[in-house]
Coordinates of N, CA and C and ligand atoms in Angstrom, one line a residue:
M1 N -6.2 -18.6 3.0 CA -6.2 -17.1 3.3 C -7.9 -16.6 3.3
E2 N -7.9 -16.8 5.3 CA -9.7 -16.6 5.3 C -9.1 -15.6 5.9
K3 N -10.6 -14.8 6.2 CA -10.3 -13.4 6.6 C -10.2 -13.4 8.4
T4 N -8.9 -12.8 8.8 CA -8.3 -12.9 9.7 C -9.2 -11.3 11.3
T5 N -9.7 -10.4 9.8 CA -10.2 -9.3 11.5 C -10.9 -8.8 10.8
T6 N -12.4 -8.4 11.8 CA -12.9 -7.8 11.6 C -13.4 -6.0 11.3
D7 N -12.3 -5.7 11.8 CA -11.7 -4.0 11.4 C -11.5 -3.8 10.3
M8 N -11.1 -2.2 9.4 CA -10.9 -2.2 8.6 C -9.3 -2.0 8.2
T9 N -8.7 -1.8 9.3 CA -7.3 -2.2 8.2 C -7.4 -2.6 6.8
P10 N -6.5 -2.1 6.4 CA -6.2 -3.5 4.6 C -5.3 -3.9 5.1
R11 N -4.6 -5.0 4.9 CA -4.5 -6.4 4.7 C -4.0 -6.5 3.8
A12 N -3.1 -7.5 3.9 CA -2.6 -8.2 2.8 C -2.2 -9.6 2.6
W13 N -2.1 -10.1 2.2 CA -1.8 -11.3 2.4 C -0.5 -11.6 1.1
V14 N 1.2 -11.8 2.3 CA 2.0 -11.3 1.2 C 2.4 -12.7 0.3
G15 N 3.3 -13.2 0.0 CA 2.9 -14.8 0.2 C 4.3 -15.2 -1.0
C16 N 4.8 -15.7 -1.7 CA 6.6 -15.9 -2.5 C 5.8 -16.0 -3.4
L17 N 6.4 -16.3 -4.9 CA 5.8 -15.8 -5.9 C 5.4 -17.4 -6.5
A18 N 7.6 -17.7 -6.5 CA 8.3 -18.5 -7.4 C 7.3 -20.2 -6.5
C19 N 7.0 -20.1 -5.1 CA 6.0 -21.0 -4.8 C 4.6 -20.9 -5.3
Y20 N 4.2 -19.8 -5.2 CA 3.2 -19.4 -5.5 C 3.2 -20.4 -7.1
N21 N 4.4 -20.1 -8.0 CA 3.6 -20.8 -9.4 C 3.9 -22.6 -9.3
E22 N 4.8 -23.0 -8.6 CA 5.1 -24.0 -8.4 C 3.6 -24.5 -6.9
G23 N 2.8 -24.0 -7.0 CA 1.0 -25.0 -6.6 C 1.3 -24.1 -4.9
R24 N 2.2 -23.5 -4.1 CA 2.6 -23.8 -2.7 C 1.9 -22.5 -2.3
L25 N 1.4 -22.4 -1.2 CA 1.0 -20.6 -1.2 C 1.6 -20.6 0.2
V26 N 2.9 -20.0 0.2 CA 4.4 -19.7 1.5 C 3.6 -18.3 1.5
G27 N 3.4 -18.1 2.1 CA 3.4 -16.2 2.9 C 2.2 -15.8 4.1
D28 N 1.5 -15.1 4.1 CA 1.1 -14.7 5.2 C 0.5 -13.3 5.4
W29 N -0.5 -12.8 6.2 CA -1.4 -12.0 6.2 C -0.2 -10.6 7.2
F30 N -0.3 -9.7 7.1 CA 0.1 -8.4 7.1 C -0.4 -7.0 6.9
D31 N 0.1 -5.7 7.9 CA -0.5 -4.7 7.5 C -0.2 -4.4 6.4
A32 N -1.6 -3.9 5.2 CA -0.4 -3.3 3.9 C 0.0 -2.6 4.1
A33 N 0.5 -1.6 5.6 CA 1.3 -0.1 5.3 C 2.6 -1.1 5.1
C34 N 2.5 -2.3 5.4 CA 4.1 -2.7 5.7 C 4.1 -3.7 4.6
A35 N 3.7 -4.4 3.8 CA 3.4 -4.9 2.7 C 4.7 -4.8 1.6
D36 N 4.8 -3.1 2.3 CA 6.3 -3.5 1.0 C 8.1 -3.9 1.7
E37 N 7.8 -3.6 3.7 CA 8.7 -4.2 4.1 C 8.7 -5.0 4.2
V38 N 8.2 -6.5 3.7 CA 7.9 -7.7 4.1 C 9.6 -8.8 3.9
T39 N 10.1 -9.4 4.1 CA 11.1 -10.2 3.3 C 10.8 -11.3 2.5
L40 N 11.6 -11.8 1.5 CA 11.7 -13.9 1.8 C 11.5 -14.5 2.8
A41 N 12.3 -13.8 4.3 CA 13.0 -14.9 5.1 C 12.0 -14.5 5.7
D42 N 11.3 -13.2 5.9 CA 9.7 -13.6 6.8 C 8.7 -13.9 6.4
V43 N 8.6 -14.8 4.7 CA 7.5 -15.6 4.2 C 7.8 -16.9 5.0
H44 N 9.2 -17.0 4.0 CA 10.2 -18.9 4.0 C 10.5 -18.7 5.6
G45 N 10.7 -18.4 6.1 CA 11.4 -18.8 7.4 C 12.6 -18.7 7.1
A46 N 13.1 -19.4 8.6 CA 14.8 -19.7 8.6 C 15.4 -19.8 7.6
H47 N 14.9 -21.6 6.9 CA 15.3 -22.0 5.2 C 15.2 -21.4 3.7
S48 N 15.3 -20.0 4.0 CA 15.1 -18.7 2.3 C 15.9 -19.3 1.8
R49 N 15.3 -20.0 0.4 CA 15.3 -20.0 -1.0 C 15.8 -19.1 -1.9
A50 N 15.9 -17.8 -1.0 CA 16.9 -16.2 -1.8 C 17.1 -16.8 -3.4
D51 N 18.1 -17.6 -4.1 CA 18.9 -17.7 -4.9 C 17.4 -17.9 -6.2
L52 N 16.3 -18.8 -5.7 CA 15.3 -18.8 -6.9 C 14.5 -17.9 -6.8
H53 N 14.0 -18.2 -5.7 CA 12.7 -17.7 -4.7 C 12.8 -15.8 -4.2
D54 N 12.9 -15.3 -5.3 CA 13.4 -14.2 -5.0 C 11.9 -12.7 -5.1
E55 N 10.8 -13.4 -5.7 CA 9.7 -12.2 -5.4 C 8.6 -12.5 -4.6
L56 N 8.3 -11.4 -4.3 CA 7.4 -11.7 -3.1 C 6.0 -10.7 -3.9
W57 N 5.0 -10.8 -3.6 CA 3.1 -10.5 -3.9 C 2.3 -10.9 -3.1
V58 N 1.6 -9.7 -3.5 CA 0.1 -9.4 -2.3 C -0.6 -10.7 -3.5
F59 N -0.8 -11.8 -2.1 CA -1.9 -13.0 -3.8 C -3.5 -12.2 -2.8
D60 N -3.5 -11.9 -2.2 CA -4.5 -11.8 -1.4 C -4.9 -10.3 -0.4
H61 N -6.2 -10.1 -0.5 CA -6.4 -8.9 0.7 C -7.4 -8.5 0.6
E62 N -8.4 -7.6 2.2 CA -9.2 -7.4 2.7 C -8.9 -5.6 3.3
N63 N -10.0 -5.3 3.0 CA -10.3 -3.7 3.1 C -9.7 -2.4 2.3
I64 N -9.4 -3.7 1.2 CA -9.2 -2.2 0.0 C -9.7 -2.7 -0.7
P65 N -9.9 -1.0 -1.9 CA -11.5 -1.7 -2.7 C -11.2 -1.6 -3.6
V66 N -10.3 -2.7 -4.6 CA -9.8 -3.0 -5.5 C -9.6 -4.3 -5.6
R67 N -9.6 -4.8 -6.4 CA -9.8 -6.0 -6.9 C -8.7 -6.9 -7.6
G68 N -8.5 -8.3 -7.2 CA -6.8 -9.4 -7.5 C -5.8 -8.5 -6.4
D69 N -4.6 -9.5 -8.0 CA -3.9 -9.6 -6.5 C -2.9 -7.9 -7.2
L70 N -2.1 -7.6 -5.6 CA -1.4 -6.2 -6.4 C -0.1 -7.0 -6.1
D71 N 1.1 -6.0 -6.6 CA 2.1 -5.9 -6.0 C 2.5 -5.8 -4.8
P72 N 3.6 -5.5 -3.9 CA 3.1 -4.9 -2.0 C 3.7 -3.4 -2.2
L73 N 4.6 -3.2 -3.1 CA 4.0 -0.9 -2.5 C 2.6 -0.9 -3.4
T74 N 2.1 -1.0 -4.5 CA 1.0 -0.8 -4.4 C -0.4 -1.0 -2.6
A75 N 0.1 -2.2 -1.8 CA -0.4 -2.6 -1.5 C 0.2 -1.7 -0.1
A76 N 1.0 -1.0 0.1 CA 1.5 -0.2 0.9 C 1.0 1.2 0.1
A77 N 1.2 1.7 -0.3 CA 0.2 2.5 -0.9 C -0.8 3.1 -0.3
W78 N -1.6 1.9 -0.4 CA -3.6 2.0 0.5 C -3.3 1.9 1.4
G79 N -2.5 1.6 2.7 CA -1.7 1.2 4.0 C -2.3 2.5 3.7
R80 N -0.8 3.6 3.1 CA -0.5 4.5 3.6 C -1.6 5.5 3.3
V81 N -3.1 5.9 2.6 CA -4.1 6.2 2.1 C -5.1 6.1 3.5
Y82 N -5.0 4.9 4.2 CA -6.0 4.1 5.0 C -5.8 5.0 7.0
T83 N -4.3 4.7 7.0 CA -3.5 5.9 8.0 C -3.6 7.7 8.0
E84 N -3.8 7.6 6.8 CA -3.6 9.2 6.3 C -5.1 9.5 6.9
V85 N -5.7 8.7 5.7 CA -7.6 9.0 6.3 C -8.1 8.2 7.9
G86 N -7.6 7.9 7.9 CA -8.5 7.3 9.5 C -9.7 6.5 9.5
P87 N -10.0 5.7 10.5 CA -10.5 4.1 9.8 C -12.2 4.9 10.1
E88 N -12.3 6.2 10.9 CA -13.5 7.0 10.8 C -14.1 7.3 9.2
Y89 N -13.3 7.5 8.8 CA -13.4 7.9 6.9 C -13.3 7.0 6.0
W90 N -12.9 5.4 6.1 CA -12.5 4.5 5.3 C -13.1 4.1 4.6
P91 N -14.5 3.2 5.0 CA -16.0 2.7 4.8 C -16.4 4.1 3.9
A92 N -16.9 5.4 4.1 CA -16.9 6.1 2.6 C -16.0 6.1 1.4
L93 N -14.5 6.0 2.0 CA -12.9 6.0 1.0 C -13.5 5.4 0.0
C94 N -13.4 4.3 0.5 CA -14.4 2.7 -0.1 C -15.1 2.7 -1.0
A95 N -16.5 2.9 -0.1 CA -17.2 3.2 -1.7 C -17.1 4.1 -2.4
W96 N -16.7 4.8 -2.2 CA -16.2 6.4 -3.8 C -15.1 5.9 -4.4
V97 N -14.7 5.1 -4.1 CA -13.4 3.9 -4.6 C -14.3 3.5 -5.8
E98 N -15.1 2.8 -4.8 CA -15.5 1.7 -5.4 C -16.9 1.9 -6.6
S99 N -17.1 3.1 -6.6 CA -18.1 4.0 -7.7 C -17.5 3.7 -8.6
G100 N -16.8 4.1 -8.9 CA -15.2 4.2 -10.0 C -15.6 6.1 -10.5
D101 N -16.6 6.6 -10.0 CA -16.4 7.9 -10.6 C -15.7 8.2 -9.7
Y102 N -14.8 7.9 -8.7 CA -13.8 8.9 -7.7 C -12.8 9.5 -8.1
V103 N -11.8 10.4 -7.9 CA -10.3 11.1 -8.1 C -9.9 10.8 -8.2
A104 N -8.9 10.0 -9.2 CA -6.9 8.8 -8.6 C -6.4 10.5 -8.2
E105 N -4.9 9.9 -7.2 CA -4.1 11.1 -7.5 C -3.1 10.9 -9.2
G106 N -2.9 11.6 -8.8 CA -2.3 11.0 -10.0 C -2.3 10.3 -11.2
D107 N -1.6 9.5 -11.7 CA -1.8 8.7 -12.7 C -1.7 7.6 -12.1
T108 N -2.2 6.7 -11.0 CA -2.3 5.9 -10.1 C -3.8 5.5 -9.8
D109 N -4.0 4.6 -9.5 CA -6.1 4.0 -9.3 C -6.2 4.2 -7.6
L110 N -4.7 5.2 -6.5 CA -5.1 5.2 -5.1 C -5.6 6.5 -5.7
P111 N -7.0 7.1 -4.6 CA -8.0 8.0 -4.6 C -7.1 9.2 -4.2
S112 N -7.4 10.6 -4.7 CA -7.2 11.6 -3.8 C -7.7 12.1 -2.3
I113 N -6.6 12.1 -1.6 CA -7.2 12.2 0.2 C -7.7 14.1 0.2
S114 N -7.1 14.7 -0.8 CA -7.9 16.4 -0.8 C -9.4 16.4 -1.0
D115 N -9.2 15.8 -2.5 CA -10.6 15.6 -3.3 C -11.7 15.1 -3.1
F116 N -11.4 14.0 -2.3 CA -12.7 13.4 -1.4 C -13.1 13.8 0.0
K117 N -11.9 14.8 0.5 CA -12.5 15.5 2.3 C -13.3 16.9 1.7
E118 N -12.9 17.2 0.2 CA -13.5 18.3 -1.0 C -15.1 17.6 -1.2
R119 N -15.4 16.3 -1.1 CA -16.2 16.6 -1.3 C -17.3 15.5 -0.5
Y120 N -17.0 14.6 0.5 CA -17.4 14.5 1.2 C -18.1 15.0 2.2
Q121 N -19.4 14.4 2.8 CA -20.6 15.5 3.3 C -21.1 14.3 3.9
G122 N -20.9 13.1 4.3 CA -20.8 12.1 5.3 C -22.6 11.1 5.5
H123 N -22.1 10.1 7.0 CA -23.0 9.2 6.5 C -24.7 9.8 6.8
W124 N -25.3 9.4 5.6 CA -26.7 9.8 6.1 C -27.8 8.6 5.9
D125 N -29.2 9.0 6.6 CA -29.7 7.2 6.4 C -30.0 7.6 5.0
T126 N -31.0 8.6 4.6 CA -31.1 9.1 3.2 C -30.6 10.3 2.7
L127 N -30.8 10.7 1.3 CA -30.4 11.5 0.7 C -31.2 13.5 1.2
A128 N -32.3 12.4 1.3 CA -33.5 13.7 1.8 C -33.7 14.3 2.7
E129 N -33.0 13.2 4.6 CA -31.7 13.3 5.3 C -31.7 14.3 5.4
Y130 N -29.9 14.5 4.5 CA -29.3 15.3 4.2 C -29.8 16.3 3.9
A131 N -30.8 16.5 3.0 CA -31.0 17.3 2.2 C -31.8 18.3 3.1
E132 N -32.9 17.8 4.1 CA -33.4 19.2 4.9 C -32.3 19.5 5.9
Q133 N -31.4 18.6 6.6 CA -30.2 19.4 7.3 C -29.5 20.7 6.3
L134 N -29.1 20.4 5.2 CA -28.8 21.1 4.1 C -29.3 22.5 4.6
A135 N -30.5 22.5 4.3 CA -32.0 23.4 4.4 C -31.8 24.9 5.3
D136 N -31.4 23.6 6.3 CA -31.2 24.7 8.1 C -30.2 24.9 7.7
Y137 N -29.3 24.1 7.3 CA -27.6 25.1 7.7 C -27.2 26.3 6.9
I138 N -28.2 26.5 5.4 CA -27.7 27.6 4.8 C -29.4 28.8 5.4
G139 N -30.2 27.8 6.2 CA -31.1 29.3 6.3 C -31.9 29.6 4.8
L140 N -32.5 27.8 4.5 CA -33.0 28.3 2.9 C -34.7 28.7 3.5
L141 N -35.5 28.2 5.1 CA -36.8 29.0 5.4 C -36.4 29.8 6.1
A142 N -35.3 30.4 6.9 CA -35.0 31.2 7.5 C -36.4 32.4 8.1
D143 N -36.0 33.0 6.6 CA -37.3 34.4 6.8 C -38.8 33.9 6.0
V144 N -39.0 32.5 6.2 CA -39.9 32.1 6.1 C -40.8 31.8 7.0
P145 N -42.7 32.5 7.1 CA -43.3 32.4 8.7 C -43.2 30.6 8.5
E146 N -43.6 30.6 10.1 CA -43.6 28.8 10.0 C -45.0 28.6 9.6
E147 N -45.5 29.2 9.6 CA -47.5 28.8 8.7 C -47.5 28.2 7.0
I148 N -46.1 29.0 7.0 CA -45.9 29.1 5.2 C -44.9 27.5 5.4
A149 N -43.6 27.5 5.6 CA -42.7 26.6 5.7 C -42.9 25.9 5.3
R150 N -44.3 25.2 6.9 CA -45.1 23.8 6.8 C -45.4 23.2 5.7
Y151 N -45.4 24.3 4.1 CA -46.1 24.1 3.3 C -44.7 23.6 1.8
F152 N -43.7 23.9 2.4 CA -42.2 23.4 1.9 C -42.0 22.4 1.2
D153 N -41.9 22.2 -0.4 CA -42.0 20.9 -1.1 C -40.8 20.3 -0.5
W154 N -40.7 19.2 0.3 CA -39.6 19.2 0.9 C -39.1 17.4 -0.8
S155 N -39.7 17.3 -0.7 CA -39.4 16.2 -2.2 C -38.8 16.6 -3.3
A156 N -39.6 18.0 -3.7 CA -38.9 18.2 -5.1 C -37.9 19.4 -4.3
W157 N -36.9 19.3 -3.4 CA -36.0 19.9 -2.3 C -35.1 18.6 -3.0
T158 N -35.3 17.5 -1.8 CA -34.4 16.9 -2.0 C -34.4 16.9 -3.7
R159 N -34.6 15.8 -4.6 CA -35.1 15.6 -6.0 C -34.1 16.7 -6.8
D160 N -34.1 17.7 -6.3 CA -33.4 19.3 -6.8 C -31.5 18.7 -6.6
I161 N -31.3 19.1 -5.0 CA -30.0 18.2 -4.4 C -29.5 17.2 -5.4
A162 N -30.3 16.4 -5.8 CA -30.4 14.8 -6.0 C -29.4 15.0 -7.2
F163 N -29.6 15.8 -8.3 CA -28.6 17.1 -9.3 C -26.7 17.2 -8.8
D164 N -26.7 18.2 -8.0 CA -25.6 18.0 -7.4 C -24.8 17.0 -6.1
Y165 N -26.0 15.9 -5.6 CA -25.1 15.3 -4.7 C -24.8 13.6 -6.1
S166 N -24.1 12.6 -5.2 CA -24.1 11.8 -5.7 C -24.2 10.1 -3.8
T167 N -24.9 10.0 -4.0 CA -25.0 9.0 -3.1 C -24.3 7.4 -3.5
Y168 N -23.8 6.8 -2.2 CA -23.3 5.1 -2.2 C -23.4 5.1 -1.1
D169 N -24.1 3.8 -1.1 CA -24.5 2.7 -0.5 C -23.4 2.6 0.5
D170 N -24.1 2.6 2.1 CA -23.2 2.0 2.5 C -23.5 0.5 2.9
P171 N -22.8 -0.3 2.9 CA -22.8 -1.8 3.1 C -23.9 -2.2 4.5
E172 N -23.3 -1.3 5.5 CA -23.8 -1.3 7.0 C -25.1 -0.2 7.6
G173 N -25.8 0.1 5.9 CA -27.1 0.7 6.2 C -27.1 2.6 6.0
G174 N -27.5 2.6 5.7 CA -27.6 4.6 5.2 C -26.7 4.6 3.4
V175 N -26.4 6.3 3.9 CA -25.8 6.1 2.4 C -24.4 7.0 3.1
F176 N -23.5 7.1 1.9 CA -22.3 8.1 2.1 C -22.7 9.5 1.1
V177 N -22.8 10.5 1.3 CA -23.0 11.5 0.2 C -21.9 11.9 0.3
F178 N -21.9 12.4 -1.5 CA -20.6 13.3 -2.0 C -21.0 14.6 -2.8
R179 N -20.7 15.7 -3.1 CA -20.4 16.9 -3.5 C -20.3 16.1 -4.9
V180 N -21.1 16.7 -6.2 CA -20.3 17.2 -7.6 C -19.5 18.6 -7.6
L181 N -18.6 18.1 -8.0 CA -18.0 19.2 -8.2 C -17.2 19.1 -10.3
Ligands
ZN1 ZN1 9.0 -19.4 -2.3

């Protein structure tokens, strides 16, 4: 069950539960979005043993921000979240979910995409960089003469901002910034 791709697409290793319980790994990698459409024949090939081997399970996955095995329906639901959010936002969404401090959809563990979009403020090198852009955006120093503005206490401003925002590290560098609502 080696990783097969370097892209961000959620993938699921769907296998036969009965084979697994007998100590054999019979299965394959699929796009997570299709995990609920995989059939026993897909993983068993021609000699399907559908009589006793009638349940599929996701024993491994990649690019899905949860630990452990999954049922195929849940893996497919994650695949659909990815399709809806898109590869550009997927790393941020995963960091949000992995923080544990995210808004779930209904009584599932799946993230609420609308809540994600409401909170996510983009990828920045540091929170201080975001704070500077924010000051620009809201015109914080717009009416302040230049010779005074240069004495503005950026670190105090960033410290204040930190109460209203959460940052999660991007494994590739920088931080994902989220508003706290
Ligand atoms: Zn089997």
